[in-house]
PDB file of C-alpha atoms and ligand atoms in Angstrom:
ATOM      1  CA  MET A 248     -97.134-105.751 131.596  1.00  0.00           C
ATOM      2  CA  THR A 249     -93.486-106.957 133.486  1.00  0.00           C
ATOM      3  CA  ASP A 250     -90.933-108.243 131.608  1.00  0.00           C
ATOM      4  CA  TRP A 251     -87.773-109.554 133.172  1.00  0.00           C
ATOM      5  CA  LEU A 252     -84.315-107.991 132.487  1.00  0.00           C
ATOM      6  CA  ASP A 253     -81.316-109.742 132.654  1.00  0.00           C
ATOM      7  CA  ILE A 254     -79.100-106.950 134.509  1.00  0.00           C
ATOM      8  CA  GLY A 255     -75.770-108.693 135.099  1.00  0.00           C
ATOM      9  CA  ASP A 256     -74.362-111.507 137.304  1.00  0.00           C
ATOM     10  CA  ALA A 257     -75.457-112.399 141.095  1.00  0.00           C
ATOM     11  CA  ASP A 258     -71.874-112.170 142.159  1.00  0.00           C
ATOM     12  CA  SER A 259     -71.113-108.525 140.607  1.00  0.00           C
ATOM     13  CA  ILE A 260     -72.406-106.988 143.729  1.00  0.00           C
ATOM     14  CA  PRO A 261     -70.542-108.111 146.812  1.00  0.00           C
ATOM     15  CA  PRO A 262     -72.268-108.886 150.373  1.00  0.00           C
ATOM     16  CA  LEU A 263     -73.204-105.824 151.754  1.00  0.00           C
ATOM     17  CA  GLY A 264     -72.966-103.846 148.534  1.00  0.00           C
ATOM     18  CA  SER A 265     -74.714-102.285 146.061  1.00  0.00           C
ATOM     19  CA  ARG A 266     -75.182-101.496 142.108  1.00  0.00           C
ATOM     20  CA  VAL A 267     -77.122 -98.709 140.056  1.00  0.00           C
ATOM     21  CA  VAL A 268     -79.634 -99.767 137.257  1.00  0.00           C
ATOM     22  CA  ARG A 269     -80.136 -96.733 135.295  1.00  0.00           C
ATOM     23  CA  THR A 270     -83.755 -97.063 133.603  1.00  0.00           C
ATOM     24  CA  ASN A 271     -85.763 -94.384 131.562  1.00  0.00           C
ATOM     25  CA  ARG A 272     -87.780 -94.450 134.964  1.00  0.00           C
ATOM     26  CA  GLY A 273     -85.249 -93.639 136.726  1.00  0.00           C
ATOM     27  CA  ASP A 274     -82.046 -95.256 139.226  1.00  0.00           C
ATOM     28  CA  ILE A 275     -83.060 -98.356 140.969  1.00  0.00           C
ATOM     29  CA  ALA A 276     -80.455 -99.248 143.234  1.00  0.00           C
ATOM     30  CA  ILE A 277     -80.024-103.352 143.834  1.00  0.00           C
ATOM     31  CA  PHE A 278     -78.782-104.167 147.294  1.00  0.00           C
ATOM     32  CA  ARG A 279     -77.197-107.665 148.229  1.00  0.00           C
ATOM     33  CA  THR A 280     -77.744-108.515 151.874  1.00  0.00           C
ATOM     34  CA  SER A 281     -75.430-110.496 154.474  1.00  0.00           C
ATOM     35  CA  ASP A 282     -76.885-114.088 153.845  1.00  0.00           C
ATOM     36  CA  ASP A 283     -77.293-113.056 149.664  1.00  0.00           C
ATOM     37  CA  GLN A 284     -80.872-112.016 149.919  1.00  0.00           C
ATOM     38  CA  TYR A 285     -80.774-109.632 147.056  1.00  0.00           C
ATOM     39  CA  PHE A 286     -83.736-106.246 147.023  1.00  0.00           C
ATOM     40  CA  ALA A 287     -84.492-103.353 144.799  1.00  0.00           C
ATOM     41  CA  LEU A 288     -85.489-100.134 145.531  1.00  0.00           C
ATOM     42  CA  ASP A 289     -85.648 -96.580 143.646  1.00  0.00           C
ATOM     43  CA  ASP A 290     -82.703 -94.655 144.498  1.00  0.00           C
ATOM     44  CA  ARG A 291     -84.086 -91.973 146.276  1.00  0.00           C
ATOM     45  CA  CYS A 292     -84.687 -91.787 150.223  1.00  0.00           C
ATOM     46  CA  PRO A 293     -88.301 -91.096 151.164  1.00  0.00           C
ATOM     47  CA  HIS A 294     -87.213 -88.152 152.854  1.00  0.00           C
ATOM     48  CA  ARG A 295     -85.051 -85.267 150.719  1.00  0.00           C
ATOM     49  CA  GLY A 296     -84.438 -88.410 148.179  1.00  0.00           C
ATOM     50  CA  GLY A 297     -79.934 -89.409 148.939  1.00  0.00           C
ATOM     51  CA  PRO A 298     -78.781 -91.874 147.078  1.00  0.00           C
ATOM     52  CA  LEU A 299     -79.925 -94.928 149.051  1.00  0.00           C
ATOM     53  CA  SER A 300     -77.221 -97.055 146.542  1.00  0.00           C
ATOM     54  CA  GLN A 301     -74.426 -95.157 148.696  1.00  0.00           C
ATOM     55  CA  GLY A 302     -75.751 -95.919 152.143  1.00  0.00           C
ATOM     56  CA  ILE A 303     -74.584 -98.178 154.848  1.00  0.00           C
ATOM     57  CA  VAL A 304     -75.969-102.208 154.297  1.00  0.00           C
ATOM     58  CA  HIS A 305     -76.886-103.670 157.365  1.00  0.00           C
ATOM     59  CA  GLY A 306     -79.335-106.801 158.411  1.00  0.00           C
ATOM     60  CA  ARG A 307     -82.458-106.311 155.637  1.00  0.00           C
ATOM     61  CA  ARG A 308     -81.979-102.641 156.015  1.00  0.00           C
ATOM     62  CA  VAL A 309     -79.839 -99.311 154.158  1.00  0.00           C
ATOM     63  CA  THR A 310     -79.394 -96.515 156.394  1.00  0.00           C
ATOM     64  CA  CYS A 311     -79.268 -93.471 153.886  1.00  0.00           C
ATOM     65  CA  PRO A 312     -75.757 -91.959 153.474  1.00  0.00           C
ATOM     66  CA  LEU A 313     -77.743 -88.337 153.904  1.00  0.00           C
ATOM     67  CA  HIS A 314     -79.211 -87.997 157.476  1.00  0.00           C
ATOM     68  CA  ASN A 315     -79.380 -91.626 158.882  1.00  0.00           C
ATOM     69  CA  PHE A 316     -83.360 -92.821 157.938  1.00  0.00           C
ATOM     70  CA  VAL A 317     -83.100 -96.440 158.223  1.00  0.00           C
ATOM     71  CA  ILE A 318     -85.047 -98.377 155.038  1.00  0.00           C
ATOM     72  CA  GLU A 319     -86.209-101.781 155.388  1.00  0.00           C
ATOM     73  CA  LEU A 320     -84.962-103.244 151.950  1.00  0.00           C
ATOM     74  CA  GLU A 321     -88.266-105.888 151.934  1.00  0.00           C
ATOM     75  CA  SER A 322     -91.373-102.767 151.468  1.00  0.00           C
ATOM     76  CA  GLY A 323     -88.690 -99.813 151.365  1.00  0.00           C
ATOM     77  CA  ARG A 324     -90.919 -98.267 154.271  1.00  0.00           C
ATOM     78  CA  ALA A 325     -88.253 -95.701 156.300  1.00  0.00           C
ATOM     79  CA  VAL A 326     -88.324 -97.449 159.997  1.00  0.00           C
ATOM     80  CA  ALA A 327     -90.018 -95.492 163.012  1.00  0.00           C
ATOM     81  CA  PRO A 328     -90.225 -92.970 164.355  1.00  0.00           C
ATOM     82  CA  ASP A 329     -89.081 -91.303 160.277  1.00  0.00           C
ATOM     83  CA  GLU A 330     -92.219 -91.816 157.592  1.00  0.00           C
ATOM     84  CA  GLY A 331     -91.971 -92.717 154.300  1.00  0.00           C
ATOM     85  CA  CYS A 332     -91.219 -95.232 151.472  1.00  0.00           C
ATOM     86  CA  ALA A 333     -89.183 -95.748 148.399  1.00  0.00           C
ATOM     87  CA  HIS A 334     -90.731 -97.287 145.657  1.00  0.00           C
ATOM     88  CA  ARG A 335     -89.748-101.007 145.910  1.00  0.00           C
ATOM     89  CA  HIS A 336     -88.882-103.245 142.196  1.00  0.00           C
ATOM     90  CA  GLU A 337     -89.413-106.947 142.072  1.00  0.00           C
ATOM     91  CA  LEU A 338     -86.065-108.816 141.329  1.00  0.00           C
ATOM     92  CA  ARG A 339     -84.883-112.045 141.223  1.00  0.00           C
ATOM     93  CA  VAL A 340     -81.972-114.539 140.553  1.00  0.00           C
ATOM     94  CA  GLU A 341     -81.927-117.409 137.954  1.00  0.00           C
ATOM     95  CA  GLY A 342     -79.199-119.087 137.646  1.00  0.00           C
ATOM     96  CA  GLY A 343     -76.692-116.727 139.075  1.00  0.00           C
ATOM     97  CA  ARG A 344     -78.075-113.932 136.842  1.00  0.00           C
ATOM     98  CA  LEU A 345     -80.794-111.412 138.470  1.00  0.00           C
ATOM     99  CA  ARG A 346     -83.290-110.275 136.557  1.00  0.00           C
ATOM    100  CA  LEU A 347     -85.341-107.175 137.361  1.00  0.00           C
ATOM    101  CA  ALA A 348     -89.251-106.557 136.957  1.00  0.00           C
ATOM    102  CA  VAL A 349     -90.161-103.464 134.472  1.00  0.00           C
ATOM    103  CA  ALA A 350     -92.770-102.559 132.724  1.00  0.00           C
ATOM    104  CA  VAL A 351     -92.510-103.409 129.224  1.00  0.00           C
ATOM    105  CA  ARG A 352     -92.096 -99.876 128.381  1.00  0.00           C
ATOM    106  CA  SER A 353     -89.271 -99.747 130.401  1.00  0.00           C
ATOM    107  CA  ARG A 354     -85.496 -99.314 129.076  1.00  0.00           C
ATOM    108  CA  VAL A 355     -82.391-100.236 131.128  1.00  0.00           C
ATOM    109  CA  GLU A 356     -79.786 -97.273 129.342  1.00  0.00           C
ATOM    110  CA  PRO A 357     -76.338 -98.945 128.647  1.00  0.00           C
TER     111      PRO A 357
HETATM  112  S1  FES B1317     -82.096 -87.603 152.490  1.00  0.00           S
HETATM  113 FE1  FES B1317     -82.050 -90.006 153.437  1.00  0.00          FE
HETATM  114  S2  FES B1317     -82.270 -89.735 155.563  1.00  0.00           S
HETATM  115 FE2  FES B1317     -82.639 -87.250 154.297  1.00  0.00          FE
END
């Protein structure tokens, strides 16, 4: 079962920026593109677990700060020739607020 958690004001993330939401199932990185699209991925690069939230957002991709894997924000997949996938989370914007889909048993930590 899924619940939609309010994780804050969409404008709190600048264009081409990101933030981290801490849950009891791990950190989730929230990204905003230059055209105000929002995406949520586990904050773990599929290569060696680097913090994707600290990467550079460009277009609909983020480049990992550790070894430069490029990750598609919509799917979490690494761009070839690299391989791997960061888990993607459903996210929507309602009335200027970000809502993250989480399993009912997950919990956002303060
Ligand atoms: S940990 Fe992300 S590219 Fe290596």
